[in-house]
Coordinates of C-alpha atoms in Angstrom, one line a residue:
M1 CA 0.0 0.0 0.0
D2 CA 1.4 3.4 -0.9
S3 CA 1.9 6.0 1.8
D4 CA -0.1 9.2 1.1
I5 CA 1.8 12.0 -0.6
S6 CA 1.3 15.5 0.7
L7 CA 2.8 18.2 -1.3
P8 CA 5.5 20.2 0.6
S9 CA 4.4 23.5 2.0
H10 CA 5.6 26.3 -0.2
R11 CA 8.5 28.2 1.1
R12 CA 9.8 31.1 -0.8
N13 CA 13.3 30.4 -2.1
R14 CA 15.6 33.2 -3.2
F15 CA 17.7 33.0 -6.4
Y16 CA 20.7 35.1 -7.3
H17 CA 22.7 35.4 -10.5
G18 CA 25.3 37.8 -11.9
A19 CA 29.0 38.3 -11.3
A20 CA 28.9 38.0 -7.5
A21 CA 26.8 34.9 -7.5
T22 CA 29.0 33.3 -10.1
F23 CA 32.1 34.0 -8.1
V24 CA 30.6 32.5 -5.0
A25 CA 29.2 29.5 -6.9
N26 CA 32.6 28.9 -8.6
A27 CA 34.3 28.9 -5.2
L28 CA 31.8 26.4 -3.7
Q29 CA 32.0 24.1 -6.7
A30 CA 35.8 24.2 -6.8
V31 CA 36.0 23.1 -3.2
N32 CA 33.4 20.4 -3.8
F33 CA 35.0 18.9 -6.8
L34 CA 38.5 18.9 -5.5
G35 CA 37.3 17.7 -2.1
D36 CA 35.5 14.8 -3.8
R37 CA 38.5 13.9 -5.8
F38 CA 40.8 13.5 -2.8
L39 CA 38.5 12.9 0.1
R40 CA 35.8 10.6 -1.2
Q41 CA 35.6 7.6 1.0
S42 CA 35.4 4.1 -0.5
H43 CA 32.3 2.1 0.3
P44 CA 32.0 -1.7 0.8
S45 CA 32.3 -3.3 -2.6
L46 CA 29.2 -4.9 -4.1
S47 CA 29.1 -6.8 -7.4
A48 CA 25.7 -8.4 -7.8
I49 CA 23.6 -6.2 -10.1
E50 CA 20.5 -6.4 -7.8
D51 CA 22.5 -5.3 -4.8
L52 CA 24.1 -2.4 -6.7
Y53 CA 20.8 -1.3 -7.9
R54 CA 19.2 -1.3 -4.5
H55 CA 22.1 0.6 -3.1
S56 CA 21.8 3.2 -5.9
M57 CA 18.1 3.7 -5.5
D58 CA 18.5 4.1 -1.7
S59 CA 21.1 6.7 -2.3
A60 CA 19.5 8.6 -5.2
F61 CA 16.1 8.8 -3.6
S62 CA 17.0 9.0 0.0
V63 CA 14.5 11.0 2.1
T64 CA 17.4 13.2 3.1
E65 CA 17.9 14.4 -0.5
A66 CA 16.5 17.9 -1.3
F67 CA 16.8 17.4 -5.1
L68 CA 17.3 14.7 -7.7
V69 CA 21.0 14.7 -8.6
T70 CA 23.6 12.5 -10.3
G71 CA 25.9 11.7 -7.4
A72 CA 29.2 13.0 -6.2
P73 CA 30.9 15.2 -7.1
H74 CA 27.9 16.8 -8.8
A75 CA 25.6 16.2 -5.9
S76 CA 26.1 19.7 -4.4
A77 CA 24.5 21.4 -7.4
Y78 CA 21.4 21.0 -9.5
Y79 CA 21.5 20.5 -13.3
P80 CA 18.1 21.1 -14.9
R81 CA 19.2 19.5 -18.2
D82 CA 19.6 16.1 -16.5
F83 CA 15.8 15.5 -16.4
A84 CA 15.8 15.2 -20.2
W85 CA 19.2 13.6 -20.7
F86 CA 19.9 11.4 -17.8
Y87 CA 16.8 10.4 -15.9
P88 CA 13.7 10.5 -18.0
D89 CA 12.6 7.1 -16.7
V90 CA 12.7 7.4 -12.9
L91 CA 9.0 6.7 -12.8
D92 CA 9.1 3.6 -15.0
P93 CA 7.2 1.0 -12.8
E94 CA 9.6 -1.8 -13.9
T95 CA 12.5 0.1 -12.3
I96 CA 10.7 0.8 -9.0
M97 CA 11.4 -1.7 -6.3
D98 CA 8.4 -1.3 -4.1
A99 CA 5.7 1.2 -2.9
Q100 CA 8.1 3.0 -0.6
D101 CA 10.5 3.5 -3.5
A102 CA 7.7 4.8 -5.6
V103 CA 6.7 7.4 -3.0
R104 CA 10.3 8.5 -2.5
R105 CA 10.8 9.0 -6.2
V106 CA 7.6 11.0 -6.6
H107 CA 8.4 13.2 -3.7
L108 CA 11.9 14.0 -4.9
L109 CA 10.8 14.6 -8.5
E110 CA 8.0 16.9 -7.5
R111 CA 10.3 18.9 -5.2
S112 CA 13.0 19.1 -7.9
V113 CA 10.7 20.3 -10.6
R114 CA 9.0 22.9 -8.3
L115 CA 12.4 24.4 -7.4
L116 CA 13.4 24.6 -11.1
L117 CA 10.1 26.3 -11.9
E118 CA 10.7 28.8 -9.1
A119 CA 14.0 29.6 -10.7
V120 CA 12.4 30.3 -14.0
R121 CA 9.9 32.6 -12.3
A122 CA 12.9 34.4 -10.8
D123 CA 14.4 34.7 -14.4
V124 CA 17.3 32.4 -13.4
V125 CA 17.5 30.0 -16.4
T126 CA 21.0 28.8 -16.1
T127 CA 22.9 25.5 -16.6
T128 CA 23.5 25.0 -12.9
I129 CA 21.9 26.0 -9.6
V130 CA 24.2 25.9 -6.6
P131 CA 22.7 25.9 -3.1
A132 CA 24.1 28.6 -0.8
G133 CA 22.4 28.2 2.5
R134 CA 18.8 27.6 3.5
G135 CA 16.5 28.7 0.8
R136 CA 19.2 30.5 -1.2
Y137 CA 20.4 29.4 -4.6
L138 CA 22.9 30.7 -7.1
G139 CA 22.3 30.5 -10.8
V140 CA 25.5 30.1 -12.8
N141 CA 26.3 29.0 -16.4
Y142 CA 28.9 26.3 -17.0
F143 CA 30.4 27.0 -19.4
S144 CA 28.2 29.1 -21.6
R145 CA 24.5 29.9 -21.7
P146 CA 22.2 26.9 -21.8
S147 CA 20.4 25.4 -24.8
D148 CA 18.7 22.6 -22.8
T149 CA 17.8 23.9 -19.3
L150 CA 14.2 24.6 -20.3
L151 CA 14.2 21.3 -22.1
G152 CA 15.1 19.5 -18.8
I153 CA 12.4 21.4 -16.9
L154 CA 9.7 20.4 -19.5
A155 CA 11.0 16.8 -19.4
G156 CA 10.5 16.8 -15.6
L157 CA 7.0 18.1 -16.0
Q158 CA 6.2 15.6 -18.7
Q159 CA 7.3 12.8 -16.6
M160 CA 5.1 13.9 -13.7
L161 CA 2.1 14.4 -16.0
S162 CA 2.4 11.0 -17.7
A163 CA 2.9 9.1 -14.4
E164 CA -0.7 7.9 -14.1
K165 CA -0.7 6.7 -17.7
R166 CA 1.9 4.0 -16.9
A167 CA 0.7 0.5 -16.1
S168 CA 1.3 0.6 -12.4
S169 CA -0.7 -0.2 -9.2
Y170 CA 1.2 2.5 -7.2
L171 CA -1.1 5.2 -5.9
A172 CA 1.9 7.5 -5.9
M173 CA 1.7 7.7 -9.7
S174 CA -1.8 9.3 -9.9
Q175 CA -0.8 11.7 -7.1
C176 CA 2.3 12.6 -9.1
A177 CA 0.3 13.4 -12.2
H178 CA -2.1 15.6 -10.1
A179 CA 0.9 17.5 -8.7
G180 CA 2.3 17.9 -12.2
R181 CA -1.0 19.4 -13.4
L182 CA -1.0 21.9 -10.5
L183 CA 2.6 22.9 -11.3
L184 CA 1.9 23.4 -15.0
A185 CA -1.1 25.6 -14.3
E186 CA 0.9 27.6 -11.7
Y187 CA 4.0 28.2 -13.8
S188 CA 2.8 28.0 -17.4
G189 CA 3.1 31.8 -17.8
D190 CA 6.7 31.8 -16.5
L191 CA 7.6 29.0 -18.8
K192 CA 6.0 30.8 -21.8
R193 CA 8.0 33.9 -21.1
A194 CA 11.3 32.0 -20.9
I195 CA 10.6 29.9 -24.0
L196 CA 9.7 32.9 -26.1
K197 CA 12.9 34.6 -24.9
L198 CA 14.9 31.6 -26.0
A199 CA 13.2 31.8 -29.4
S200 CA 14.0 35.5 -29.7
E201 CA 17.7 34.7 -29.1
L202 CA 18.1 32.6 -32.2
E203 CA 20.4 34.1 -34.8
P204 CA 20.4 33.9 -38.6
F205 CA 23.1 31.8 -40.2
D206 CA 23.5 31.9 -43.9
A207 CA 24.9 28.9 -45.8
D208 CA 24.4 27.4 -49.2
G209 CA 22.2 30.2 -50.3
A210 CA 19.7 29.7 -47.5
R211 CA 19.1 31.3 -44.1
Y212 CA 18.9 29.1 -41.0
L213 CA 18.2 29.9 -37.4
L214 CA 20.8 28.7 -34.8
C215 CA 21.0 29.3 -31.0
D216 CA 24.8 29.3 -31.2
A217 CA 25.7 31.0 -34.5
S218 CA 28.1 33.5 -32.9
G219 CA 29.1 31.7 -29.6
P220 CA 28.9 28.3 -27.9
R221 CA 25.7 27.3 -26.0
S222 CA 25.8 24.7 -23.3
A223 CA 24.2 21.3 -23.6
A224 CA 24.7 17.9 -21.9
T225 CA 28.2 17.8 -23.5
D226 CA 28.8 21.3 -22.0
T227 CA 32.6 21.3 -21.9
R228 CA 32.8 21.2 -25.7
A229 CA 33.6 24.8 -26.9
E230 CA 32.4 24.5 -30.5
R231 CA 29.8 26.8 -32.0
R232 CA 27.0 25.8 -34.4
R233 CA 26.5 22.4 -32.9
F234 CA 23.7 20.0 -33.9
V235 CA 22.9 18.9 -30.4
T236 CA 22.4 22.4 -29.0
N237 CA 20.0 23.3 -31.8
A238 CA 18.2 20.0 -31.7
C239 CA 17.6 20.7 -27.9
V240 CA 16.1 24.1 -28.8
Y241 CA 13.8 22.6 -31.4
T242 CA 12.6 19.9 -28.9
T243 CA 12.0 22.6 -26.3
F244 CA 9.6 24.3 -28.7
T245 CA 7.8 21.2 -29.7
W246 CA 7.3 20.0 -26.1
S247 CA 6.1 23.5 -25.1
V248 CA 3.4 23.2 -27.8
Q249 CA 2.4 19.7 -26.7
L250 CA 2.1 20.8 -23.1
G251 CA -0.1 23.7 -24.1
I252 CA 2.3 26.3 -22.8
L253 CA 2.6 28.0 -26.2
D254 CA 0.6 28.0 -29.4
E255 CA 2.7 27.2 -32.5
T256 CA 1.5 30.4 -34.2
E257 CA 3.3 32.5 -31.5
L258 CA 6.6 30.7 -32.3
K259 CA 6.0 31.0 -36.0
R260 CA 5.7 34.8 -35.7
L261 CA 9.1 34.9 -34.0
L262 CA 10.9 32.3 -36.1
G263 CA 9.4 33.3 -39.4
R264 CA 8.6 29.6 -40.1
D265 CA 6.6 26.8 -38.6
L266 CA 8.3 24.1 -36.5
A267 CA 8.3 21.5 -39.3
A268 CA 10.2 23.9 -41.6
Y269 CA 12.6 24.9 -38.7
K270 CA 13.4 21.2 -38.1
A271 CA 13.8 20.5 -41.8
G272 CA 16.3 23.4 -42.0
L273 CA 18.4 22.0 -39.2
L274 CA 18.5 18.5 -40.8
R275 CA 19.4 20.0 -44.1
L276 CA 22.2 22.2 -42.6
F277 CA 23.8 19.6 -40.4
G278 CA 23.0 16.6 -42.6
K279 CA 24.0 18.0 -46.0
D280 CA 26.8 15.4 -46.3
G281 CA 24.5 12.5 -45.7
Y282 CA 25.3 12.2 -42.0
V283 CA 24.8 14.4 -39.0
R284 CA 27.8 16.6 -38.6
H285 CA 28.4 17.5 -35.0
S286 CA 29.6 21.1 -35.4
L287 CA 29.9 23.4 -38.3
D288 CA 32.7 25.1 -36.4
S289 CA 35.0 22.0 -36.3
P290 CA 38.0 21.6 -38.6
A291 CA 37.8 19.4 -41.7
G292 CA 38.4 15.7 -41.2
T293 CA 37.1 12.2 -42.0
P294 CA 33.4 11.8 -41.7
A295 CA 33.8 9.7 -38.5
S296 CA 35.8 12.5 -36.9
L297 CA 33.0 15.0 -37.6
V298 CA 30.2 13.2 -35.8
S299 CA 29.5 12.8 -32.0
L300 CA 27.6 10.3 -30.0
D301 CA 25.3 13.1 -28.6
F302 CA 23.6 13.3 -32.0
V303 CA 21.1 10.8 -30.6
G304 CA 19.3 13.6 -28.8
V305 CA 17.0 12.9 -25.9
H306 CA 14.3 10.4 -25.2
R307 CA 11.2 11.0 -27.3
G308 CA 12.8 14.3 -28.4
F309 CA 14.2 15.3 -31.7
W310 CA 14.3 12.2 -33.8
D311 CA 11.2 11.0 -35.7
M312 CA 11.9 7.5 -37.0
N313 CA 8.6 7.5 -38.9
D314 CA 10.1 9.9 -41.3
A315 CA 12.1 8.0 -44.0
S316 CA 14.6 10.8 -44.5
E317 CA 15.4 11.0 -40.8
R318 CA 15.8 7.3 -40.6
A319 CA 18.3 7.4 -43.4
L320 CA 20.3 10.2 -41.8
F321 CA 20.3 8.5 -38.5
A322 CA 21.4 5.2 -40.0
A323 CA 24.2 6.8 -42.0
T324 CA 25.6 8.5 -38.8
T325 CA 25.1 5.4 -36.7
D326 CA 27.0 3.3 -39.3
L327 CA 29.9 5.7 -39.3
I328 CA 30.2 5.3 -35.5
I329 CA 29.9 1.6 -35.5
A330 CA 32.4 1.1 -38.3
E331 CA 35.1 3.3 -36.9
P332 CA 37.5 1.4 -34.5
R333 CA 38.6 4.7 -32.9
F334 CA 35.1 5.3 -31.7
R335 CA 35.1 2.6 -29.0
I336 CA 37.1 0.8 -26.4
P337 CA 38.7 -2.2 -28.2
S338 CA 36.7 -5.5 -27.9
T339 CA 33.7 -3.8 -26.4
F340 CA 30.5 -1.9 -27.3
H341 CA 31.6 1.1 -25.2
F342 CA 31.4 4.0 -27.7
F343 CA 33.3 7.2 -27.0
V344 CA 31.6 10.6 -27.3
S345 CA 33.9 11.3 -30.3
T346 CA 37.0 9.9 -32.0
D347 CA 39.2 12.8 -30.7
N348 CA 39.1 15.1 -27.8
P349 CA 37.3 18.3 -28.8
R350 CA 38.1 21.9 -28.6
I351 CA 37.6 22.6 -24.9
K352 CA 38.3 25.4 -22.5
M353 CA 41.7 25.7 -20.7
I354 CA 40.3 24.5 -17.4
H355 CA 39.3 21.2 -18.9
K356 CA 42.5 20.8 -20.8
I357 CA 44.3 20.9 -17.5
A358 CA 41.8 19.1 -15.3
A359 CA 39.9 16.5 -17.5
P360 CA 41.0 16.6 -21.1
A361 CA 39.0 13.6 -22.3
Y362 CA 35.9 14.3 -20.3
Q363 CA 33.6 14.6 -23.3
G364 CA 35.8 13.3 -26.0
R365 CA 37.7 10.0 -25.9
S366 CA 35.7 8.7 -22.9
S367 CA 32.7 6.5 -22.8
W368 CA 29.5 7.7 -21.1
P369 CA 27.2 4.8 -20.3
T370 CA 24.2 7.1 -20.4
F371 CA 24.9 8.4 -24.0
N372 CA 25.5 4.8 -25.0
V373 CA 22.1 3.9 -23.5
E374 CA 20.4 6.6 -25.6
F375 CA 22.3 5.4 -28.6
A376 CA 20.9 1.9 -28.0
D377 CA 17.4 3.2 -27.5
R378 CA 17.5 5.2 -30.8
M379 CA 18.7 2.0 -32.5
L380 CA 15.7 0.2 -31.2
D381 CA 13.5 3.0 -32.4
F382 CA 14.9 2.6 -35.8
D383 CA 14.4 -1.2 -35.8
E384 CA 10.9 -0.9 -34.5
V385 CA 9.7 1.4 -37.3
S386 CA 11.7 -0.1 -40.1
G387 CA 10.5 -3.6 -39.2
C388 CA 14.0 -5.2 -39.3
E389 CA 16.6 -6.2 -36.9
T390 CA 19.4 -3.9 -38.1
Y391 CA 20.8 -2.7 -34.8
R392 CA 19.3 -4.8 -32.1
A393 CA 22.4 -6.9 -31.6
C394 CA 24.5 -3.8 -31.3
A395 CA 22.1 -2.3 -28.8
Q396 CA 22.1 -5.4 -26.8
G397 CA 26.0 -5.5 -26.9
I398 CA 26.0 -1.9 -25.6
L399 CA 23.8 -2.7 -22.6
K400 CA 25.5 -6.0 -21.8
D401 CA 28.9 -4.2 -21.6
I402 CA 27.4 -1.4 -19.4
R403 CA 26.1 -4.1 -17.1
T404 CA 29.5 -5.7 -16.9
A405 CA 31.2 -2.4 -16.2
T406 CA 28.7 -1.6 -13.5
E407 CA 29.4 -4.9 -11.8
V408 CA 33.2 -4.6 -12.2
H409 CA 33.4 -1.1 -11.0
G410 CA 30.8 -1.4 -8.2
G411 CA 28.2 1.1 -9.5
Y412 CA 26.7 2.8 -12.5
Q413 CA 29.5 5.0 -13.8
E414 CA 29.2 8.6 -15.0
L415 CA 31.9 7.8 -17.6
I416 CA 34.6 5.2 -18.4
S417 CA 38.2 6.0 -19.5
E418 CA 39.7 5.1 -22.8
Q419 CA 41.3 2.1 -21.1
G420 CA 38.0 0.8 -19.9
L421 CA 38.6 2.0 -16.3
K422 CA 36.9 4.4 -14.0
Y423 CA 37.6 7.9 -15.4
R424 CA 39.8 9.9 -13.1
T425 CA 42.5 12.5 -13.5
W426 CA 44.7 14.4 -11.0
A427 CA 41.8 16.8 -10.4
Y428 CA 38.6 14.9 -11.2
K429 CA 37.0 11.6 -10.4
G430 CA 33.9 10.5 -12.2
A431 CA 30.7 10.0 -10.3
V432 CA 28.8 6.9 -9.5
A433 CA 25.7 8.0 -11.2
H434 CA 23.0 6.5 -9.0
S435 CA 20.0 8.3 -10.5
W436 CA 20.9 7.3 -14.1
F437 CA 20.5 3.6 -13.3
P438 CA 16.7 3.4 -13.9
R439 CA 17.0 4.6 -17.5
F440 CA 19.4 1.7 -18.2
L441 CA 16.9 -0.8 -16.8
S442 CA 14.2 0.6 -19.0
V443 CA 16.2 0.3 -22.2
W444 CA 17.4 -3.1 -21.2
R445 CA 13.8 -4.3 -20.9
R446 CA 13.2 -3.0 -24.4
A447 CA 16.3 -4.5 -26.0
Y448 CA 16.0 -8.0 -24.4
G449 CA 12.2 -8.3 -24.0
T450 CA 12.5 -9.2 -20.3
P451 CA 13.4 -7.1 -17.3
L452 CA 17.0 -7.3 -16.0
L453 CA 15.6 -7.2 -12.5
Q454 CA 12.1 -8.3 -11.4
W455 CA 10.1 -6.2 -8.9
G456 CA 6.7 -6.8 -7.4
D457 CA 4.8 -4.3 -9.5
C458 CA 6.0 -5.6 -12.9

């Protein structure tokens, strides 16, 4: 039986941004990251996947947590984008262990989304929110203005609203959906204002005799791969398009309002992005990157986000996806040898000096299990629509190797080094990403047809 969920009483939080807030946030984060690197205590080693998962869920959704976070060293700050990229399936009933786990997840998701919406109302739409004492939060951009913060907030709302549509006996799900409807009604105006502002920031970019709209034509915009310093990236612009489409689906905006700002409807806007970044027959990661072989010009983050940019029912999109996927699969430099662990890219990208010093391969020649999970899920999307088994074996290989790495390393890793080890440098130590684990289980179920772990509500 579910425990009853009562929404937390509203307490006015205060948000700060600007030069002073950034300075304080940077100091707090520097202490946290370096402290984690050198002071993180080791925990008793577990190896059974079920034990690891239980430990991760107890950690990620502990009643002492104030917000849904990745895990150390990121756990002292909130990253709105993560709701779209890294934990879109925390309410999947097949990943929930029991009624108590369901209640904890719903509580934490609701609290997290509410805080992000409060930040939007305060006009703090940043990549990162750093707590600075009771009820005080600092908005800071790492390492440029965001392209996917609003996307993450909408993803969190979507997950709440769709909770009662899932096949589940947990009472918490219907309560979560009710809470989502209340939040959407309360903050719809604030979201509308922020999304229209994002639309007004798009810049014209002329190429091949046509005019396109990009969020990063003149300077980088942050996305999930935020340390990459290139401009004119596919992933940042795909995130913006998805933000617009989700805002229309949620009733926050009418498409005609966007059309007036963009000078085109959303279908034409998306077609332009695909034409611009896919003109060579595959999705080029960045128009700002130097010339190279096709495999060196693509990045694993092209897969976008769950139920986001890609429409596999469109034959031209399927062809573009397949061509890019085939480049990645066929290039030996894109993966750890003898595994299905794919790197973010074949080479380390252009990055800022702080990353060259502290973590040079952080979003280049390192393997992120979560991006690999999304890669596998898009492969399954392709196979499902095309009616063939083109990529299922590869998707299963990806998931099998992630399971092995999780068991070997004692937890679900944020990223894995080029040598197949936990990623760490003199200054940085990758997180054990507890909250990303449910998404892996959801895609495993889809790839193999049976759950990796069996819980009572399945």
